[in-house]
Amino acid sequence: MCSTANYVLPLRRTCESSGAPGRRYGSASMTSSFQGGRPHGIAEDMGQDMDLAWQELMTITDLQEFNVPAESSYEPSPYNSVVPLAPIGDYSMTQSRSAACEPNTAQYEEPYSEVRQACHHLGSTAEAMFALNVTHPSPRMLPSSASTHHLEGKEQMKMGCITNRTNMPWTTHRSNMHHSSVDDLESDSGLSLGSSPPLTSPDDAQIASTSYPNADARITYSNGESHGLQTRRPQSRFPVEHQLHHHLYSHPAQSSYLPSQPYFNHEPNSMTPLPKPQHYQGNTLNDQIVGAELSSRGCSHQSMHVKQQDNHTHPAPLSRDERRALALKIPFTAEKIINLPVDDFNELLTQHTLSESQLALVRDIRRRGKNKVAAQNCRKRKLENIVHLEAELDQLQAHQEQLAQQRIKFQHSLAIVKCHLTDLYSKVFTYLKDEHGQPYSIDEYCLQQTPDDKVYLVPQNMQGRQQR
DNA sequence: TGCTTGTGTCATTTC
DNA sequence: GTGAAATGACACAAG
């Protein structure tokens, strides 16, 4: 527990502090190394090498989590060769941000909101998501540093949506996550103490990349797993919940706010503008995730003045484990991992070739998922028990009060009966006469009843002797 | 700023 | 022996 914090937090904080302010959206140097100013003609071989190296780097969880600034050292060119494993349809989200924004550098002079819209509506992930958060920051989603991030974001936006991580599916949003929630993946509250292997390693990523269908998916990294998650997102896992948001993209209101900039095909090397998507139809998990991302960025819907129902406007963010699963390219959903029976789960594992770290992660996810449900049930039971015990306590207290009143009443009755008995006793003595016709002294005699219901008049001293 | 609440996670025990 | 469930304890974020 504590060890978790010890080994995680310092790293995170280090990263955050060292990366600020441009860490998430591009370092300050990006102003000079702004992608727009960078010749697009970077040698492809070099770009590919860098691409590969970067992907390997970014599979390292820490880097993913902390969004190591990538922009200055490597800006994926619009011609990057990342091929989505699952087609996204005509609503491509992987177009280069630079491609999307560069032609519109003039708008960077525009007010922030306009710039923001221009950028993130293009499908750029981080800024769009960020735009959402800064436009309508959810109190729970924005840490105290939100205002700072806001400024950073604005600065970043003015820099022209520089950061291009479109081929780093799990990193693009992570940057946003740190805005919406600093926690996040390495939040102390969730780390497996040694049970989780290093989340990713280049080899793992490479191994897994062959099977993982969502490599190009970018995820909504708001603080999903923890802290009010239940109230903020439905129980169902991402494949389902994300489907709920797809229709957002066919929302007429939103479409009216969609930017006029071209949409770029998801195809690598494709700069072909696509028709403005009116209907986002994602069938694969990848699509779903992108859809979720869109809709969550689309929190920006608010900034776009598109009023959606809350449950659609705020997509459920992925939990840390889900993001980890994506990072490690686990080829099945967290829901499956957690909810499958043991046999099915083991069979599922045998059906896929998973690395050690992937297996460990899957088992961690399963354990945590089950424990999470167990904890929820436990707390629910606990509360129910408390409620039940409180009700029982009330009942018992009422009963006690009733008994106390009854006791007082009985005592009162007993006193009356005693009084009557004493009177009766005295009266009886007045009728008792000795052989001389003299009444017996009540001090010297007493009446005694035997078991056979006969009553005898006995002297007091004799009575005491008999009693002895 | 400190307290409370809700949640996720871990460690441990029990079934 | 193993997996799941239960639960206390802890950390964290948000109000």
Coordinates of C-alpha atoms (C1' of nucleotides) in Angstrom, one line a residue:
Chain A
M1 CA 0.0 0.0 0.0
C2 CA 2.4 2.5 1.2
S3 CA 5.1 1.0 -0.8
T4 CA 2.9 1.6 -3.8
A5 CA 2.7 5.2 -3.1
N6 CA 6.3 5.3 -2.4
Y7 CA 7.3 4.0 -5.7
V8 CA 4.7 5.5 -7.8
L9 CA 4.0 8.9 -6.6
P10 CA 7.5 10.3 -6.7
L11 CA 7.8 9.2 -10.2
R12 CA 4.6 10.7 -11.2
R13 CA 5.3 13.9 -9.5
T14 CA 8.7 14.0 -10.9
C15 CA 7.3 13.6 -14.3
E16 CA 4.6 16.1 -13.8
S17 CA 6.9 18.7 -12.4
S18 CA 9.6 18.1 -14.9
G19 CA 7.2 18.1 -17.7
A20 CA 5.3 21.1 -16.8
P21 CA 4.0 23.1 -18.4
G22 CA 4.5 21.8 -21.8
R23 CA 4.6 18.2 -20.8
R24 CA 1.2 17.4 -21.8
Y25 CA 0.6 19.6 -24.7
G26 CA 4.0 20.2 -25.8
S27 CA 6.9 21.7 -24.2
A28 CA 7.8 25.3 -24.4
S29 CA 10.3 24.4 -27.0
M30 CA 7.5 23.4 -29.1
T31 CA 7.0 26.9 -30.0
S32 CA 10.1 26.7 -31.9
S33 CA 9.9 23.1 -32.9
F34 CA 6.3 23.4 -33.6
Q35 CA 5.3 20.8 -36.0
G36 CA 4.0 23.3 -38.4
G37 CA 7.4 24.8 -38.6
R38 CA 8.9 21.5 -39.1
P39 CA 9.4 20.3 -42.6
H40 CA 7.2 17.5 -43.4
G41 CA 9.8 15.9 -45.5
I42 CA 11.5 14.1 -42.8
A43 CA 13.1 11.1 -44.1
E44 CA 10.6 8.3 -43.9
D45 CA 13.0 5.7 -42.8
M46 CA 14.0 7.9 -39.9
G47 CA 10.4 8.6 -39.2
Q48 CA 9.6 4.9 -39.2
D49 CA 12.5 4.2 -36.9
M50 CA 11.4 6.9 -34.6
D51 CA 7.9 5.7 -34.9
L52 CA 8.8 2.3 -33.8
A53 CA 11.0 3.5 -31.1
W54 CA 8.4 5.8 -29.9
Q55 CA 5.8 3.1 -29.8
E56 CA 8.1 0.9 -27.9
L57 CA 8.8 3.7 -25.5
M58 CA 5.2 4.6 -25.1
T59 CA 4.3 1.1 -24.2
I60 CA 6.2 1.6 -21.1
T61 CA 3.5 2.4 -18.7
D62 CA 5.2 5.2 -16.9
L63 CA 5.9 7.0 -20.1
Q64 CA 2.3 6.5 -21.2
E65 CA 1.0 7.6 -17.9
F66 CA 3.2 10.6 -17.6
N67 CA 3.1 11.6 -21.2
V68 CA 6.7 12.1 -21.7
P69 CA 7.0 15.0 -24.0
A70 CA 7.3 13.7 -27.4
E71 CA 6.9 16.7 -29.5
S72 CA 10.3 18.1 -29.7
S73 CA 12.1 15.0 -30.2
Y74 CA 9.7 13.3 -32.3
E75 CA 6.7 14.5 -34.1
P76 CA 4.9 11.8 -35.9
S77 CA 4.5 13.1 -39.3
P78 CA 1.2 13.2 -41.0
Y79 CA 2.5 10.4 -43.1
N80 CA 3.1 8.1 -40.2
S81 CA 2.7 4.5 -41.0
V82 CA 0.5 3.5 -38.2
V83 CA -2.1 1.3 -39.5
P84 CA -5.2 0.9 -37.4
L85 CA -5.9 -2.7 -36.7
A86 CA -9.5 -2.0 -36.8
P87 CA -11.0 0.3 -39.3
I88 CA -12.6 3.3 -37.9
G89 CA -14.8 4.0 -40.7
D90 CA -14.9 7.3 -42.4
Y91 CA -14.6 9.2 -39.2
S92 CA -11.0 9.1 -38.9
M93 CA -9.5 10.3 -35.7
T94 CA -5.9 9.6 -36.5
Q95 CA -5.2 12.4 -38.8
S96 CA -2.3 14.4 -37.9
R97 CA -3.1 17.2 -35.7
S98 CA -0.6 19.2 -37.4
A99 CA -2.3 18.4 -40.7
A100 CA -5.5 19.4 -39.2
C101 CA -4.4 22.5 -37.6
E102 CA -1.6 23.8 -39.6
P103 CA -3.6 25.0 -42.4
N104 CA -5.5 27.1 -40.0
T105 CA -2.8 28.8 -38.2
A106 CA -4.6 32.0 -38.6
Q107 CA -7.2 30.8 -36.2
Y108 CA -4.7 30.6 -33.5
E109 CA -5.1 34.3 -33.3
E110 CA -8.7 33.8 -32.6
P111 CA -10.1 33.6 -29.2
Y112 CA -9.3 30.5 -27.4
S113 CA -12.7 28.9 -27.7
E114 CA -12.7 29.3 -31.4
V115 CA -9.3 27.9 -31.7
R116 CA -10.2 25.0 -29.5
Q117 CA -13.2 24.1 -31.6
A118 CA -11.2 24.3 -34.7
C119 CA -8.7 22.0 -33.4
H120 CA -10.4 19.4 -31.5
H121 CA -13.3 19.0 -33.7
L122 CA -10.9 17.7 -36.2
G123 CA -10.6 14.7 -34.1
S124 CA -7.5 15.6 -32.4
T125 CA -7.8 13.9 -29.2
A126 CA -5.9 15.5 -26.5
E127 CA -6.8 19.0 -27.1
A128 CA -10.4 18.2 -27.7
M129 CA -10.6 16.4 -24.5
F130 CA -8.8 19.1 -22.8
A131 CA -11.0 21.6 -24.3
L132 CA -13.9 19.9 -22.7
N133 CA -12.3 19.9 -19.4
V134 CA -11.3 23.5 -19.4
T135 CA -14.5 24.7 -20.8
H136 CA -16.7 23.0 -18.4
P137 CA -14.5 21.5 -15.8
S138 CA -16.2 19.0 -13.7
P139 CA -15.3 19.7 -10.1
R140 CA -14.5 16.2 -9.6
M141 CA -12.5 15.9 -12.7
L142 CA -10.4 18.9 -12.3
P143 CA -7.8 18.9 -9.7
S144 CA -6.7 22.1 -8.1
S145 CA -4.2 22.6 -10.8
A146 CA -6.9 22.8 -13.3
S147 CA -6.6 26.4 -13.8
T148 CA -3.0 26.1 -14.5
H149 CA -3.7 23.4 -16.9
H150 CA -6.2 25.5 -18.5
L151 CA -3.6 28.1 -19.2
E152 CA -1.3 25.5 -20.5
G153 CA -4.0 24.2 -22.7
K154 CA -4.8 27.5 -24.0
E155 CA -1.2 28.1 -24.7
Q156 CA -1.0 24.8 -26.3
M157 CA -3.9 25.5 -28.4
K158 CA -2.4 28.7 -29.5
M159 CA 0.6 26.7 -30.4
G160 CA -1.5 25.1 -32.9
C161 CA -2.5 21.7 -31.6
I162 CA 1.1 20.9 -31.8
T163 CA 1.3 17.7 -30.0
N164 CA 0.9 14.9 -32.3
R165 CA 0.6 11.6 -30.7
T166 CA -1.9 10.1 -33.0
N167 CA 0.1 7.0 -33.3
M168 CA 0.4 6.6 -29.6
P169 CA -3.1 5.5 -28.9
W170 CA -2.8 5.3 -25.1
T171 CA -0.8 8.4 -24.7
T172 CA -2.8 10.9 -26.5
H173 CA -5.5 10.9 -24.0
R174 CA -3.4 10.3 -21.1
S175 CA -2.3 13.8 -21.3
N176 CA -5.8 14.8 -20.9
M177 CA -6.2 12.5 -18.1
H178 CA -3.7 14.4 -16.2
H179 CA -5.7 17.4 -16.6
S180 CA -8.9 15.9 -15.7
S181 CA -7.4 13.8 -13.0
V182 CA -3.9 13.9 -11.9
D183 CA -4.1 10.5 -10.4
D184 CA -4.1 8.4 -12.6
L185 CA -2.8 5.1 -13.5
E186 CA -0.2 5.2 -10.9
S187 CA -2.4 6.6 -8.3
D188 CA -1.4 5.0 -5.2
S189 CA -4.8 3.7 -4.6
G190 CA -4.6 1.2 -7.2
L191 CA -1.3 -0.2 -7.6
S192 CA -0.6 -3.8 -7.4
L193 CA 2.1 -4.3 -4.9
G194 CA 4.5 -6.3 -6.8
S195 CA 1.8 -8.5 -8.2
S196 CA 1.6 -6.5 -11.3
P197 CA 4.6 -6.8 -13.4
P198 CA 6.1 -3.8 -15.1
L199 CA 3.1 -2.8 -17.0
T200 CA 4.7 -2.7 -20.3
S201 CA 7.8 -3.3 -22.0
P202 CA 8.8 -2.9 -25.6
D203 CA 8.9 -6.5 -26.1
D204 CA 5.6 -7.0 -24.6
A205 CA 4.1 -4.5 -26.7
Q206 CA 5.6 -6.0 -29.7
I207 CA 4.5 -9.4 -28.8
A208 CA 1.0 -8.3 -28.1
S209 CA 0.7 -5.9 -30.9
T210 CA 0.1 -8.7 -33.3
S211 CA -3.0 -9.7 -31.7
Y212 CA -4.4 -6.6 -30.2
P213 CA -7.1 -5.1 -32.1
N214 CA -7.1 -1.7 -30.4
A215 CA -3.7 -0.6 -30.9
D216 CA -4.7 2.6 -32.5
A217 CA -7.5 3.3 -30.2
R218 CA -7.2 6.3 -28.1
I219 CA -8.9 6.3 -24.8
T220 CA -10.6 8.7 -22.7
Y221 CA -8.4 9.2 -19.8
S222 CA -10.5 10.8 -17.3
N223 CA -10.2 9.5 -13.9
G224 CA -12.2 6.5 -14.5
E225 CA -11.5 3.9 -12.1
S226 CA -11.5 5.5 -8.9
H227 CA -13.1 8.0 -6.8
G228 CA -16.6 8.3 -7.5
L229 CA -16.4 6.2 -10.5
Q230 CA -19.5 4.4 -9.9
T231 CA -21.5 7.5 -9.9
R232 CA -19.7 8.8 -12.9
R233 CA -19.8 5.9 -15.1
P234 CA -22.0 2.9 -15.6
Q235 CA -21.0 -0.4 -14.4
S236 CA -20.6 -1.9 -17.8
R237 CA -17.3 -2.0 -19.2
F238 CA -16.1 0.0 -22.1
P239 CA -17.2 -2.0 -25.0
V240 CA -20.7 -1.5 -24.1
E241 CA -20.7 1.8 -22.7
H242 CA -18.8 3.3 -25.5
Q243 CA -21.4 2.2 -27.9
L244 CA -23.7 4.4 -26.2
H245 CA -21.9 7.4 -27.4
H246 CA -21.5 6.7 -31.0
H247 CA -24.6 8.3 -31.9
L248 CA -23.3 11.5 -30.7
Y249 CA -21.6 11.9 -33.9
S250 CA -24.8 11.9 -35.8
H251 CA -26.3 14.4 -33.6
P252 CA -27.5 17.1 -35.8
A253 CA -26.6 19.8 -33.4
Q254 CA -23.1 18.6 -33.2
S255 CA -22.7 18.1 -36.8
S256 CA -23.5 21.7 -37.2
Y257 CA -20.5 22.5 -35.1
L258 CA -18.2 20.2 -36.8
P259 CA -15.3 22.0 -38.2
S260 CA -15.1 22.7 -41.8
Q261 CA -11.6 21.4 -42.0
P262 CA -11.2 18.2 -43.8
Y263 CA -11.3 14.9 -42.1
F264 CA -8.4 12.7 -42.9
N265 CA -8.5 9.1 -43.6
H266 CA -7.3 6.7 -41.1
E267 CA -5.2 5.2 -43.7
P268 CA -1.5 5.8 -43.3
N269 CA 0.0 8.2 -45.6
S270 CA -3.4 9.4 -46.4
M271 CA -4.0 13.0 -46.4
T272 CA -7.2 12.6 -48.3
P273 CA -9.9 14.7 -46.9
L274 CA -12.9 12.8 -46.1
P275 CA -16.4 14.0 -46.0
K276 CA -17.5 15.4 -42.8
P277 CA -18.7 12.4 -40.8
Q278 CA -22.3 12.5 -40.0
H279 CA -22.6 9.0 -38.7
Y280 CA -20.0 7.4 -36.7
Q281 CA -20.5 3.7 -36.9
G282 CA -18.0 1.8 -35.0
N283 CA -18.4 -1.8 -34.6
T284 CA -15.1 -2.9 -33.4
L285 CA -13.7 -2.3 -30.0
N286 CA -11.4 0.0 -31.6
D287 CA -14.2 1.9 -33.0
Q288 CA -16.0 1.8 -29.7
I289 CA -13.0 3.2 -27.9
V290 CA -12.5 5.9 -30.4
G291 CA -16.2 6.6 -30.2
A292 CA -15.9 6.8 -26.5
E293 CA -13.0 9.0 -26.8
L294 CA -14.7 11.2 -29.2
S295 CA -17.7 11.5 -27.1
S296 CA -15.7 12.2 -24.1
R297 CA -13.6 14.7 -25.8
G298 CA -16.7 15.5 -26.7
C299 CA -17.4 16.6 -23.4
S300 CA -16.5 19.3 -25.6
H301 CA -20.0 19.0 -26.8
Q302 CA -20.6 21.4 -24.1
S303 CA -18.1 23.8 -25.4
M304 CA -19.7 23.3 -28.7
H305 CA -23.0 24.4 -27.2
V306 CA -24.4 21.0 -27.9
K307 CA -26.5 20.0 -25.0
Q308 CA -26.6 16.3 -24.7
Q309 CA -28.1 14.3 -22.1
D310 CA -25.7 13.9 -19.3
N311 CA -25.3 10.2 -19.7
H312 CA -24.4 10.7 -23.2
T313 CA -22.4 13.8 -22.9
H314 CA -20.1 12.4 -20.3
P315 CA -18.9 9.1 -21.5
A316 CA -17.6 6.7 -19.0
P317 CA -13.9 7.0 -18.9
L318 CA -11.8 3.9 -18.9
S319 CA -10.6 2.5 -15.7
R320 CA -7.0 2.3 -15.1
D321 CA -7.0 -1.4 -15.6
E322 CA -8.8 -1.0 -18.9
R323 CA -6.2 1.5 -19.9
R324 CA -3.5 -0.8 -18.8
A325 CA -5.1 -3.6 -20.8
L326 CA -5.0 -1.3 -23.8
A327 CA -1.5 -0.4 -23.1
L328 CA -0.5 -4.0 -22.9
K329 CA -2.7 -4.8 -25.8
I330 CA -4.7 -7.4 -24.0
P331 CA -6.8 -8.9 -26.7
F332 CA -10.0 -9.1 -24.7
T333 CA -12.1 -6.8 -22.6
A334 CA -11.8 -6.2 -19.0
E335 CA -15.3 -7.2 -18.6
K336 CA -14.5 -10.6 -20.0
I337 CA -11.4 -10.8 -17.9
I338 CA -13.4 -10.1 -14.7
N339 CA -16.7 -11.8 -15.3
L340 CA -15.8 -15.0 -17.1
P341 CA -16.0 -18.1 -15.0
V342 CA -12.7 -19.6 -14.1
D343 CA -12.8 -22.3 -16.7
D344 CA -13.8 -19.9 -19.5
F345 CA -11.3 -17.5 -18.3
N346 CA -8.5 -20.1 -18.5
E347 CA -9.7 -21.2 -21.8
L348 CA -9.6 -17.6 -23.0
L349 CA -6.0 -17.4 -21.8
T350 CA -5.1 -20.5 -23.7
Q351 CA -6.7 -19.1 -26.8
H352 CA -4.3 -16.2 -26.9
T353 CA -0.6 -16.1 -26.7
L354 CA 0.1 -13.7 -24.0
S355 CA 3.4 -12.6 -22.5
E356 CA 4.2 -13.0 -18.9
S357 CA 3.4 -9.4 -18.2
Q358 CA 0.2 -9.6 -20.1
L359 CA -0.9 -12.7 -18.1
A360 CA 0.0 -11.0 -14.9
L361 CA -1.9 -7.9 -15.8
V362 CA -4.9 -10.0 -16.9
R363 CA -4.9 -11.8 -13.6
D364 CA -4.4 -8.6 -11.7
I365 CA -7.3 -7.1 -13.6
R366 CA -9.4 -10.1 -12.8
R367 CA -8.5 -10.0 -9.1
R368 CA -9.0 -6.3 -8.8
G369 CA -12.2 -6.4 -10.7
K370 CA -13.6 -9.1 -8.6
N371 CA -12.4 -7.5 -5.5
K372 CA -13.9 -4.2 -6.5
V373 CA -17.2 -5.8 -6.8
A374 CA -16.7 -7.6 -3.6
A375 CA -15.8 -4.4 -1.9
Q376 CA -18.8 -2.7 -3.2
N377 CA -21.0 -5.6 -2.0
C378 CA -19.2 -5.6 1.3
R379 CA -19.8 -1.9 1.8
K380 CA -23.4 -2.3 0.7
R381 CA -23.8 -5.0 3.2
K382 CA -22.1 -3.0 5.8
L383 CA -24.5 -0.1 5.2
E384 CA -27.4 -2.5 5.2
N385 CA -26.2 -4.0 8.4
I386 CA -25.9 -0.6 9.9
V387 CA -29.3 0.4 8.8
H388 CA -30.7 -2.9 10.1
L389 CA -28.9 -2.6 13.4
E390 CA -30.1 1.0 13.8
A391 CA -33.6 -0.1 13.2
E392 CA -33.2 -2.9 15.6
L393 CA -31.7 -0.5 18.1
D394 CA -34.7 1.8 17.7
Q395 CA -37.0 -1.1 18.2
L396 CA -35.1 -2.3 21.3
Q397 CA -35.0 1.2 22.7
A398 CA -38.7 1.5 22.2
H399 CA -39.3 -1.8 23.8
Q400 CA -37.1 -0.9 26.7
E401 CA -39.0 2.3 27.2
Q402 CA -42.2 0.4 27.0
L403 CA -41.0 -2.1 29.6
A404 CA -39.8 0.7 31.9
Q405 CA -43.3 2.3 31.7
Q406 CA -44.8 -1.1 32.4
R407 CA -42.5 -1.6 35.3
I408 CA -43.5 1.7 36.8
K409 CA -47.1 0.8 36.3
F410 CA -46.7 -2.6 37.9
Q411 CA -44.8 -1.1 40.8
H412 CA -47.6 1.3 41.3
S413 CA -50.1 -1.5 41.2
L414 CA -48.0 -3.6 43.5
A415 CA -47.8 -0.7 46.0
I416 CA -51.6 -0.5 45.9
V417 CA -52.0 -4.2 46.3
K418 CA -49.6 -4.2 49.2
C419 CA -51.5 -1.3 50.7
H420 CA -54.7 -3.2 50.4
L421 CA -53.2 -6.3 51.7
T422 CA -51.9 -4.5 54.7
D423 CA -55.3 -3.0 55.4
L424 CA -56.8 -6.4 54.9
Y425 CA -54.3 -8.0 57.2
S426 CA -55.0 -5.4 59.9
K427 CA -58.7 -5.9 59.4
V428 CA -58.4 -9.6 59.8
F429 CA -56.6 -9.2 63.1
T430 CA -59.4 -7.0 64.3
Y431 CA -61.7 -10.0 63.9
L432 CA -59.5 -12.5 65.6
K433 CA -60.1 -12.9 69.3
D434 CA -58.5 -15.1 71.9
E435 CA -60.3 -17.3 74.4
H436 CA -60.9 -14.3 76.6
G437 CA -62.4 -12.3 73.7
Q438 CA -59.4 -10.1 73.5
P439 CA -58.0 -9.2 70.0
Y440 CA -54.6 -10.5 69.1
S441 CA -51.8 -8.1 68.9
I442 CA -50.6 -7.7 65.4
D443 CA -47.1 -7.2 66.8
E444 CA -47.1 -10.5 68.7
Y445 CA -48.9 -12.6 66.2
C446 CA -49.0 -13.1 62.5
L447 CA -51.0 -15.1 60.0
Q448 CA -49.3 -17.9 58.1
Q449 CA -50.6 -19.9 55.2
T450 CA -49.6 -23.4 54.7
P451 CA -49.2 -25.2 51.4
D452 CA -52.6 -26.8 51.9
D453 CA -54.1 -23.3 51.9
K454 CA -54.9 -23.4 55.6
V455 CA -54.3 -20.2 57.5
Y456 CA -52.9 -20.3 61.0
L457 CA -52.3 -17.7 63.6
V458 CA -48.9 -18.1 65.0
P459 CA -46.9 -16.0 67.5
Q460 CA -44.2 -13.9 65.9
N461 CA -41.4 -15.6 67.8
M462 CA -42.7 -19.0 66.7
Q463 CA -43.1 -17.9 63.2
G464 CA -39.4 -16.9 63.2
R465 CA -38.6 -20.3 64.6
Q466 CA -40.7 -22.1 62.0
Q467 CA -39.1 -20.1 59.3
R468 CA -35.8 -21.1 60.5
Chain B
dT1 C1' -7.0 23.7 6.0
dG2 C1' -9.0 19.9 8.2
dC3 C1' -12.9 16.8 8.1
dT4 C1' -16.0 13.6 5.8
dT5 C1' -17.4 10.7 2.3
dG6 C1' -16.9 7.5 -1.5
dT7 C1' -14.1 4.6 -4.0
dG8 C1' -10.4 1.4 -5.4
dT9 C1' -6.9 -1.4 -3.9
dC10 C1' -4.3 -4.6 -1.1
dA11 C1' -3.6 -8.1 2.4
dT12 C1' -5.5 -11.5 4.8
dT13 C1' -8.9 -14.7 6.2
dT14 C1' -12.6 -17.7 5.3
dC15 C1' -15.4 -20.7 2.5
Chain C
dG1 C1' -4.1 -26.3 -3.3
dT2 C1' -6.8 -22.9 -5.7
dG3 C1' -10.2 -19.5 -6.6
dA4 C1' -13.7 -16.6 -5.0
dA5 C1' -15.8 -14.0 -1.5
dA6 C1' -15.5 -11.2 2.5
dT7 C1' -13.5 -7.6 5.1
dG8 C1' -10.4 -4.4 7.5
dA9 C1' -7.2 -1.0 6.5
dC10 C1' -5.2 2.3 3.7
dA11 C1' -4.7 6.1 0.1
dC12 C1' -6.7 9.3 -2.5
dA13 C1' -9.9 12.8 -4.6
dA14 C1' -13.7 15.6 -4.1
dG15 C1' -17.0 18.2 -1.5

